[in-house]
XYZ file of C-alpha atoms in Angstrom:
550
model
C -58.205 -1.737 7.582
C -59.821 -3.199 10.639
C -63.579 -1.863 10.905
C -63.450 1.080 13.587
C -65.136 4.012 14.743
C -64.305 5.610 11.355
C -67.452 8.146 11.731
C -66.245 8.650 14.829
C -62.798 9.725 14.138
C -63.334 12.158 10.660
C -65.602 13.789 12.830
C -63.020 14.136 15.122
C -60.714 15.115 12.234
C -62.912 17.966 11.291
C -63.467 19.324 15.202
C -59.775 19.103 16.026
C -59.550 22.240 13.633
C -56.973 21.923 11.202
C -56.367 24.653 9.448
C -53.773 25.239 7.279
C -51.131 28.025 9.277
C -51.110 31.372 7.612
C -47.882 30.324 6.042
C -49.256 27.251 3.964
C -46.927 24.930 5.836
C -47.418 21.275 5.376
C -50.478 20.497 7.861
C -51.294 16.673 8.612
C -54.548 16.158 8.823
C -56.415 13.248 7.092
C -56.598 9.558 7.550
C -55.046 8.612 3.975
C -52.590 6.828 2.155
C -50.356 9.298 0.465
C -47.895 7.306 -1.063
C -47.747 3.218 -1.172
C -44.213 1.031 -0.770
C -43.709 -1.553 -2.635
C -41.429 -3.691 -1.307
C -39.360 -7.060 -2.750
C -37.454 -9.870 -0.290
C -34.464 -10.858 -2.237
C -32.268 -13.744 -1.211
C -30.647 -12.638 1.384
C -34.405 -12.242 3.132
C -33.839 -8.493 2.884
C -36.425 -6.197 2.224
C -35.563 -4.098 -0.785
C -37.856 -1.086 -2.037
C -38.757 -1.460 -5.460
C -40.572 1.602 -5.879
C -42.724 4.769 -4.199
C -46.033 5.217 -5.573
C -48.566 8.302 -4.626
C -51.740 7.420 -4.337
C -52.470 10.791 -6.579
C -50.230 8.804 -9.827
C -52.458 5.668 -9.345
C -55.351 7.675 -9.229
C -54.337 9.932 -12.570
C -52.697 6.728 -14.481
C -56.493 5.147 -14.324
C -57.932 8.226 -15.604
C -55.018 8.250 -18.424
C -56.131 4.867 -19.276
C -52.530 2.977 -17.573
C -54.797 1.059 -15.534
C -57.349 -1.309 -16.560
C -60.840 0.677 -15.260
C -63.037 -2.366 -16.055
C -65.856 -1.966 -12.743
C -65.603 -4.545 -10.632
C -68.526 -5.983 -7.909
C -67.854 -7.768 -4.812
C -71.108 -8.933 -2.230
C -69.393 -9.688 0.992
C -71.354 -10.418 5.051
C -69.391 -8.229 7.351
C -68.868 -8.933 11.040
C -71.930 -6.853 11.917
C -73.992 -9.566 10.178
C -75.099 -7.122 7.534
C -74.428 -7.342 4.146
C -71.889 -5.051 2.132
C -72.074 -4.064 -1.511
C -68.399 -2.791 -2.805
C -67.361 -1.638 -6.546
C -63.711 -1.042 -7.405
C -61.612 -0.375 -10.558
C -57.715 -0.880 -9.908
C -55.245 -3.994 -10.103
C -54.941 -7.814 -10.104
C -52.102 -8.445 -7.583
C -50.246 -9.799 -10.275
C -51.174 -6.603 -12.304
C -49.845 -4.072 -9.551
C -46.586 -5.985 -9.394
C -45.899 -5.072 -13.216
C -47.201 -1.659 -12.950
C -45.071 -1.336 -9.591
C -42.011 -2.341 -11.045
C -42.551 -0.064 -13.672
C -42.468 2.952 -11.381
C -39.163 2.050 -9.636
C -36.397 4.878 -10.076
C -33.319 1.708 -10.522
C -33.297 0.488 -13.959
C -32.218 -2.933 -12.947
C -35.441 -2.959 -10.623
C -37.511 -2.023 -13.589
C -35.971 -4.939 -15.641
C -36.759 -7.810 -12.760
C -38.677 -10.850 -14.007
C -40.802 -10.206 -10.686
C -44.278 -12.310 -10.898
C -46.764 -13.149 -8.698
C -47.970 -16.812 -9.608
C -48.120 -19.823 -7.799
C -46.876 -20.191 -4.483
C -45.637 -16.707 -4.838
C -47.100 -14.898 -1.778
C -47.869 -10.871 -1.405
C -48.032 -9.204 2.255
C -50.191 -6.068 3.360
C -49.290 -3.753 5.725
C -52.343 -1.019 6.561
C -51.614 2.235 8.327
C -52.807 1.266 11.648
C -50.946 -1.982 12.097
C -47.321 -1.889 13.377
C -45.814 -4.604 10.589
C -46.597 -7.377 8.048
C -48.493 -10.643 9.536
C -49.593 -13.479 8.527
C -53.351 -12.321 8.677
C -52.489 -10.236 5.821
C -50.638 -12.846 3.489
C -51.391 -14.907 0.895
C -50.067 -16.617 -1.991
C -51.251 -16.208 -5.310
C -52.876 -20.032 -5.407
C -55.423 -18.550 -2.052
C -56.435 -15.876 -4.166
C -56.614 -17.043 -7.758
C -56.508 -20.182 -7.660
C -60.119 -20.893 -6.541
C -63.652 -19.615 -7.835
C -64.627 -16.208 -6.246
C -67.752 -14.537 -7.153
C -69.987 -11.454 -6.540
C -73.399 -12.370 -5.716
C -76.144 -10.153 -6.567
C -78.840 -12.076 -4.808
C -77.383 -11.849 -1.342
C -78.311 -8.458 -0.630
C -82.122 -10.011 -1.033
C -81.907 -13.060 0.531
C -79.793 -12.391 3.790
C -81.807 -11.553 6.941
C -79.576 -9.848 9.877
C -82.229 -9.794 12.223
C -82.037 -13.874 12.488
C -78.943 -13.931 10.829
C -79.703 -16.254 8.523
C -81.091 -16.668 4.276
C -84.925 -16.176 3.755
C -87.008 -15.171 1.148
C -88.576 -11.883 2.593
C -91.639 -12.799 0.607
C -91.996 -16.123 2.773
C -92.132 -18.131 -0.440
C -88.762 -19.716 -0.635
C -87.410 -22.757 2.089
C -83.649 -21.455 2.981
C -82.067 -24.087 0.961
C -83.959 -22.900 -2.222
C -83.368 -18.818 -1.305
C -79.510 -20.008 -1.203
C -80.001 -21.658 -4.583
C -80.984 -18.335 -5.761
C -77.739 -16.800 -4.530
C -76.022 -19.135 -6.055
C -77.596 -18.825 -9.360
C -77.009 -15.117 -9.546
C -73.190 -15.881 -9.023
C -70.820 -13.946 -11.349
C -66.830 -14.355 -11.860
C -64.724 -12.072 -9.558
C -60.948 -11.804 -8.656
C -58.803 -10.126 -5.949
C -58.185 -6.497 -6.540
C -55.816 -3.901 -5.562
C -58.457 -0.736 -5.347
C -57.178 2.432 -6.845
C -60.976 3.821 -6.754
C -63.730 2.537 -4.952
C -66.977 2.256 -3.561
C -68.812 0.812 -0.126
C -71.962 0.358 1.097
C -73.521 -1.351 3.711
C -76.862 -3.086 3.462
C -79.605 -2.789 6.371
C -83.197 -4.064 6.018
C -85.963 -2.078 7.574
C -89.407 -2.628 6.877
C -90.717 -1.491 3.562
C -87.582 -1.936 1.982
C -87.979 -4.938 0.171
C -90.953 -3.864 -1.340
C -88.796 -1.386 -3.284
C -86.619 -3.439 -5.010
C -83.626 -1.083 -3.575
C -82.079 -4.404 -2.163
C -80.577 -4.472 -5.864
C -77.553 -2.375 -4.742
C -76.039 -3.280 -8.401
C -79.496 -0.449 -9.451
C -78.536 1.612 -7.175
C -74.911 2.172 -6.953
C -73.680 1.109 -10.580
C -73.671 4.174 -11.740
C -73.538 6.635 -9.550
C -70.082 7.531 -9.921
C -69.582 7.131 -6.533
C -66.168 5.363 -6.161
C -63.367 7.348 -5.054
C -59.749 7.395 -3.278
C -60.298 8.287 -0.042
C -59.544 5.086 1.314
C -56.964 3.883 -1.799
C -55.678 1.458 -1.621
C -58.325 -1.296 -0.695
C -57.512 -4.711 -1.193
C -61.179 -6.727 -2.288
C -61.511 -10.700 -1.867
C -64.464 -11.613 -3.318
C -66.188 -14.833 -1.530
C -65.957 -18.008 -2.626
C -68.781 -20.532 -3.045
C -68.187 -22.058 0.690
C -68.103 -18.629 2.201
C -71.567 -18.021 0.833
C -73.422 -21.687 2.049
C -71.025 -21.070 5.467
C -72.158 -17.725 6.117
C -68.645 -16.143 6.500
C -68.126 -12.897 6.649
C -65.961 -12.653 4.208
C -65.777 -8.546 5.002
C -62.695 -8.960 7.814
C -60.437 -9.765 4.607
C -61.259 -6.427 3.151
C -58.573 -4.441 3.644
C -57.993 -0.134 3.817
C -55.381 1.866 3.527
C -52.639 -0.007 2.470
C -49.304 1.652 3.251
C -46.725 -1.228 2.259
C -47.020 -4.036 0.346
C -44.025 -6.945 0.296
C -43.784 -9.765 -2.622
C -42.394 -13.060 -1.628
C -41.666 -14.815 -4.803
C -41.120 -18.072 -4.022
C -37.729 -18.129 -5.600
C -36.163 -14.933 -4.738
C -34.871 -12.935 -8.011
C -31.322 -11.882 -7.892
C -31.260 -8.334 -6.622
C -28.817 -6.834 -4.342
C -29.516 -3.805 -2.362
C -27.432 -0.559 -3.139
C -26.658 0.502 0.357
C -28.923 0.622 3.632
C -30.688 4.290 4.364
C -29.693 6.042 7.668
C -32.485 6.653 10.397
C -34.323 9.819 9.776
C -34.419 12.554 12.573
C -36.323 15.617 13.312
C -36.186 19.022 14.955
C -39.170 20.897 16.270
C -39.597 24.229 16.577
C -42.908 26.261 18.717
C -44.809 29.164 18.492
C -47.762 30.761 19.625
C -49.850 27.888 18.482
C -48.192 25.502 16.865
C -45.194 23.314 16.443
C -43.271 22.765 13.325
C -41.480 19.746 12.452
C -38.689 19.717 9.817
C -36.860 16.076 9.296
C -33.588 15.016 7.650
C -31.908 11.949 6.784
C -28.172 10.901 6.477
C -28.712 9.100 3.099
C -28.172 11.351 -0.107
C -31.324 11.186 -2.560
C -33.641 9.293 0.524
C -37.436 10.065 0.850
C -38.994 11.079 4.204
C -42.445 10.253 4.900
C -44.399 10.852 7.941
C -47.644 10.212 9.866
C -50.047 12.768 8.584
C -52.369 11.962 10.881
C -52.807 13.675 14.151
C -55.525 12.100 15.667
C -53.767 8.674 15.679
C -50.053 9.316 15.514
C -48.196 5.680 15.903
C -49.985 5.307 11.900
C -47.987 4.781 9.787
C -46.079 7.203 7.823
C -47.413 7.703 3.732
C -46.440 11.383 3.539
C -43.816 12.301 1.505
C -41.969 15.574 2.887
C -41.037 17.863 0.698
C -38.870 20.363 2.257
C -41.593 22.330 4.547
C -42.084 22.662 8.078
C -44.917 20.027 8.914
C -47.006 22.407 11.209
C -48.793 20.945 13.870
C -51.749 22.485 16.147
C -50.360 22.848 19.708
C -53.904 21.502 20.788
C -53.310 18.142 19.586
C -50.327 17.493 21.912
C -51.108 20.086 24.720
C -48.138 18.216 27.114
C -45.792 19.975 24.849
C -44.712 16.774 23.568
C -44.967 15.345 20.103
C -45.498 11.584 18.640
C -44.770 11.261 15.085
C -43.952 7.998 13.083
C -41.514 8.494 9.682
C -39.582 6.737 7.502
C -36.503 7.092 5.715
C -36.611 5.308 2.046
C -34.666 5.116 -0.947
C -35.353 3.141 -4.301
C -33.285 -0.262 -4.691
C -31.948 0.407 -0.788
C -32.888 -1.302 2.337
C -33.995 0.944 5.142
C -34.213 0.936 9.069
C -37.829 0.807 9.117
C -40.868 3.183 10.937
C -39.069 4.880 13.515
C -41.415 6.676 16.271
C -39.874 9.732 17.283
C -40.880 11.731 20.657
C -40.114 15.258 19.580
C -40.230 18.359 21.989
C -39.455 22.347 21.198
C -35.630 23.084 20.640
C -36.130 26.707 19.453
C -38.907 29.776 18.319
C -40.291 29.213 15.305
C -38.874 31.958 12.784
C -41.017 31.705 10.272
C -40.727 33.485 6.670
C -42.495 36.398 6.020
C -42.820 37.148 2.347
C -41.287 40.533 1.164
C -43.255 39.933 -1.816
C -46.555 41.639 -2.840
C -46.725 38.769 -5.951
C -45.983 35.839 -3.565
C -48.807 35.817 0.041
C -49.552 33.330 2.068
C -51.770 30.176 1.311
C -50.311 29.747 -2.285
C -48.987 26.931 -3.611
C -45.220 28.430 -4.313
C -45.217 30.159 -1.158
C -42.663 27.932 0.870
C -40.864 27.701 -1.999
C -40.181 31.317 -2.828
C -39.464 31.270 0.882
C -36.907 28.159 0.339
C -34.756 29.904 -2.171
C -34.986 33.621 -1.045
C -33.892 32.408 2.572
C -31.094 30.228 1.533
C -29.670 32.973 -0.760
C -30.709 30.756 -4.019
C -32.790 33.360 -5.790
C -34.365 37.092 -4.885
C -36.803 38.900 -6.610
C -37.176 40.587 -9.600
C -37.947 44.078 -7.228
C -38.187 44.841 -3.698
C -41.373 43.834 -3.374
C -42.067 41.352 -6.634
C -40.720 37.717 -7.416
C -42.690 37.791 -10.519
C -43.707 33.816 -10.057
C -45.744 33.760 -13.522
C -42.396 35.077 -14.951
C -40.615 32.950 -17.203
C -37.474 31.662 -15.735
C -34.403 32.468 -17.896
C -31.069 30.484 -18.285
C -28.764 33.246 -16.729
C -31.249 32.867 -13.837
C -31.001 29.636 -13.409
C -27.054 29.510 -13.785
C -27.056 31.764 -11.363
C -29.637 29.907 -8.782
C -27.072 26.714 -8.956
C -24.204 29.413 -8.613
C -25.396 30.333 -5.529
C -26.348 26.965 -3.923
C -22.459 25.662 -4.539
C -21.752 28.697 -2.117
C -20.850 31.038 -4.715
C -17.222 29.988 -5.127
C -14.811 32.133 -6.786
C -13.762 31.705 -10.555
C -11.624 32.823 -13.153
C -12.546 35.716 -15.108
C -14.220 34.990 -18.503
C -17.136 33.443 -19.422
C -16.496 31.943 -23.023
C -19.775 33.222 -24.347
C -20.000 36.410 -26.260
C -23.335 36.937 -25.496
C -22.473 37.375 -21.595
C -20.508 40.271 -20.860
C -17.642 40.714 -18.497
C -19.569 43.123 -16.308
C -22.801 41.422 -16.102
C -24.208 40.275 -12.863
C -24.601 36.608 -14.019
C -21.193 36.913 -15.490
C -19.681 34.770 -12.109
C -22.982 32.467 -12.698
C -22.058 31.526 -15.749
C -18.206 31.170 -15.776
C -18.417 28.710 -13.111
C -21.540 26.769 -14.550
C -19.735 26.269 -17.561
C -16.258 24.899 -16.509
C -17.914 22.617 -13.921
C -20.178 21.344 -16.714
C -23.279 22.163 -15.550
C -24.192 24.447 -18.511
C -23.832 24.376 -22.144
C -23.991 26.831 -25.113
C -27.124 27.320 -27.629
C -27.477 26.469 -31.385
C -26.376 30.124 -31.916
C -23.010 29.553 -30.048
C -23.250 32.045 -27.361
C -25.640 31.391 -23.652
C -28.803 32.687 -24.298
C -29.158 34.661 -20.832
C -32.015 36.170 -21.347
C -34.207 33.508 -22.910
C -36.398 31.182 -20.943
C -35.532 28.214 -19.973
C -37.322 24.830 -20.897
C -38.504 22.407 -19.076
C -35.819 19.664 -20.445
C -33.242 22.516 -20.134
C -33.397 22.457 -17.071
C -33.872 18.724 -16.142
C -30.674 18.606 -17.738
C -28.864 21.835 -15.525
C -30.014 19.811 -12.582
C -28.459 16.794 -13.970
C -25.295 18.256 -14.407
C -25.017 20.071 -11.337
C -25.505 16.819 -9.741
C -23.128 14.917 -11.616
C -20.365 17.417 -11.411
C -21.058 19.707 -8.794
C -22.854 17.662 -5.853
C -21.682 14.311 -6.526
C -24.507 13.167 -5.638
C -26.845 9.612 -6.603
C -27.292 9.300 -10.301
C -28.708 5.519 -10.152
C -32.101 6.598 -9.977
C -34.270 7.582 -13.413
C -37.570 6.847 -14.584
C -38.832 5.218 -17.910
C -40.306 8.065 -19.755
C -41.654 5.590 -22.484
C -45.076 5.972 -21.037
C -45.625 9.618 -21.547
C -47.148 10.285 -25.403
C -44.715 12.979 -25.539
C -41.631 11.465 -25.227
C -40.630 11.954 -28.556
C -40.058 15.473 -27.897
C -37.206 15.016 -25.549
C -33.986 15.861 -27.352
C -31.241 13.350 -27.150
C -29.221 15.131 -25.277
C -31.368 15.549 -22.342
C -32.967 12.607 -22.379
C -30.550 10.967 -19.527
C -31.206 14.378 -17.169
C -34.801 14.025 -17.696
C -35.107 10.804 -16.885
C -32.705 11.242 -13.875
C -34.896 14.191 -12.798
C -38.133 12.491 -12.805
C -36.896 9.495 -11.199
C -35.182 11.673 -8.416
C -38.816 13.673 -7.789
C -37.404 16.849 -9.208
C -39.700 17.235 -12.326
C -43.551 15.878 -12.489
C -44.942 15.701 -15.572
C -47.538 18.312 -16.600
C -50.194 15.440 -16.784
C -50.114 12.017 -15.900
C -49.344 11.373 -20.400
C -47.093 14.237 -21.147
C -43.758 15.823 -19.913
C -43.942 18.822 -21.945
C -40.175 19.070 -22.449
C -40.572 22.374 -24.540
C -42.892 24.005 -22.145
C -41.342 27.005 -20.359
C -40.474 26.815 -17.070
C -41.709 29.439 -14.744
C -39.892 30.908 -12.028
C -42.564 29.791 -8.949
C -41.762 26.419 -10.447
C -38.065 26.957 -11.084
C -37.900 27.645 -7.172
C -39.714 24.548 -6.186
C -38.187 22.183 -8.452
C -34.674 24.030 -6.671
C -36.228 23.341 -3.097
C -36.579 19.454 -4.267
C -32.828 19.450 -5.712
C -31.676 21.267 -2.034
C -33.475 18.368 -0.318
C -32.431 15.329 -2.779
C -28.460 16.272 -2.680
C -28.632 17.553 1.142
């Protein structure tokens, strides 16, 4: 990103405020990068999504080891004439391209020969401009094609105050102090951040004398890297930056929302459909305004600006189903500005649309019956998603029993309910559910549209809690057979360690449900297909099937 009054605005951020509501709505806040496009130009110069990638998976995949974490050092001059020392684990462009092909849902997208070599050229797109230019672009020969280094020495040997090399000792003619730069020269390459580190280098008297000019001593290892401003994009300088004096630091780039490869010949890939335009409705209270947003396209992801104080960013937020709450002091004129994005894996898409929202209604906001389920937790909208909408109730008046385990009657009978409840024939085919029982209905109809199978004992089950894969594989089915909904989009579950736990049979509706957003894995290495499935996360992973199938 463009150097501006950053300190300026996060102190803004934090005056402005924002609070999360008493209801644990969605509140946009920070100045982040929540989730990164990556985009591919086939043939047709179309601009097809390859895949959606949070920030948060980047972040948990280095940790996991999925992402090279050798430290790397880059010396750059910024505009200000100072000099900058920046450390950053992360990608290779030509890495993230792999990696990012990798997460696509489409599983002809993950099997593209997509490279990044040659003449091949990648374009970034930060959250404060308004497209991809030509500032921003470069083929792979500008970046790796040429020597880049970090230099070490620069941090002792540049003076701001004349803008020029010295030796601060007085010892050294320029010509040598630059020889010493150059000597201390070690091999860098582009990265993609996914953690990182800045720091910019001031002299003031006395400092030399400290040896603290050394910022590879002082900032090595002190852990300080982190995603705040994920992803950065680092260019270390080149041999005739350093002798030229260029500062190098306006090619640094911050919070990368979209990237775009142009390979220089375009693979074959055709787009599965285009996404509609996103829209929103707003709704007022006392104090704030809440935002809810919907899209034509079956199975499409909305994201949105997050960020109030400058609201034509662009959008990285993913919503999930909640009202997006925003303080009525931000926009006191009683109208709102809000950037979003409609996007779908392997589709084209209309682009950041800027919509100008104001009230249509009161806010009626859900109040939980619930003495297990208050406001601020992280189920909250949830429970409120699925008790509103008829999908589930509680286990009492006045519990939902969240920590509960969710069992398969329950769930047959959530999906039950979100079809509308239609009527069926009498029977259920299971001995083990009885005519009379109040899951009976549930049942009968889950079974003869598919969406439910028998046990290894022959009967349902009601009563025992459902698994994890279980229930992947419900939501699967009741997609399939029930919603008719998009079934193109999975995700390669060869990288978790405990893949070999799936069962064959649900295999295809895990992968379908972890492509689609439905299921996360418990860590960024491990589904857990076994693990139980609780009943606060039964009714969010419902909330994400209600807002995948519409």
């Amino acid at each position: 990103m463009r150097r501006k009054l950053l300190g300026v605005l996060l102190a803004l951020a934090l005056l402005t405020g924002l609070a999360p509501a008493a209801q644990a709505k969605t509140v946009p806040a920070g100045q982040t990068v929540g989730t990164v496009l990556f985009y591919l130009t086939d043939k047709a110069g179309e601009r097809v999504l390859v895949s959606q990638i949070p920030v948060s998976e980047m972040v948990s995949d280095l940790k996991a080891g999925k992402i090279d974490d050798t430290l790397h050092n880059y010396s750059i001059l910024d505009r200000y004439v100072t000099t900058v020392h920046q450390e950053a684990k992360g990608f290779t462009i030509p890495e993230f391209v792999i990696y990012a092909k990798g997460k696509s849902a489409q599983a002809a997208l993950r099997g593209l020969e997509l490279t990044f070599a040659g003449q091949d050229a990648i374009r970034l797109w930060e959250i404060d401009q308004t497209g991809f230019d030509d500032l921003d672009t470069y083929t792979c020969d500008e970046l790796y094609g040429v020597a880049r280094y970090n230099y070490p020495m620069l941090y002792k040997y540049w003076d701001y105050r004349t803008q020029e090399y010295a030796d601060p000792d007085g010892k050294l003619t320029r010509e040598q102090a630059v020889g010493e730069i150059l000597k201390s020269a070690e091999p860098e390459v582009p990265l993609l951040s996914v953690l990182a580190f800045s720091q910019r280098y001031m002299i003031t008297d006395g400092k030399y004398g400290t040896g603290d000019y050394n910022m590879e001593s002082l900032w090595y290892t002190s852990g300080r890297m982190d995603s705040e401003r994920t992803p950065r994009f680092m260019k270390p300088m080149t041999k005739e930056d350093l002798t030229g004096k260029a500062s190098t630091a306006a090619d640094s780039r911050y919070w990368v929302a979209n990237i775009l490869l142009n390979m220089k010949d375009a693979p074959e890939v055709t787009a599965l459909g285009a996404v509609g335009v996103p829209s929103a409705v707003m709704t007022e209270d006392g104090e704030n305004y809440y935002v809810r947003f919907s899209c034509p396209t079956q199975g499409a992801a909305i994201y949105y600006n997050h960020n109030l104080i400058s609201p034509s960013y662009m959008p990285t937020s993913q919503y999930r189903g909640d009202a997006v709450v925003i303080p009525k002091s931000n926009f006191p004129g009683g109208t709102v500005t809000m950037t979003c994005r409609a996007v779908k894996d392997g589709w084209t898409d209309a682009g950041v649309q800027t919509l100008t929202l104001t009230s249509s209604d009161a806010e009626k906001g859900w109040v939980s019956p619930y003495a297990d389920v208050t406001a601020g937790g992280w189920s909250y909208e949830a429970v409120g998603y699925v008790t509103r909408n008829g999908i589930m109730s509680g286990t009492a008046k006045t519990s939902f029993s969240p920590n509960a385990p969710m069992t398969r009657a329950a769930l047959a009978l959530a999906l039950y309910h979100m079809a509308g409840s239609p009527k069926v024939p009498s029977g259920t085919g299971f001995a083990d559910v009885p005519s009379g029982a109040f899951y009976a209905a549930a049942v009968a109809w889950a079974s003869q549209n598919g969406v439910v199978d028998g046990t290894a004992s022959g009967g349902f089950s009601p009563d025992a809690g459902i698994t994890r894969e279980q229930l992947a594989a419900m939501f699967y089915r009741y997609a399939k057979h029930v919603a008719k909904t998009d079934l193109t989009v999975s995700r390669d579950l060869s990288g978790y360690t405990d893949v070999a736990d799936v069962g064959s049979w649900a295999k295809e509706g895990l992968s379908w449900a972890v492509g689609a957003g439905l299921v996360n894995g418990t860590s960024a290495t491990e589904l857990s297909p076994k693990g139980p499935a609780k009943r606060a996360q039964a009714a969010a992973m419902l909330q994400r099937l209600g807002l995948f199938v519409g």
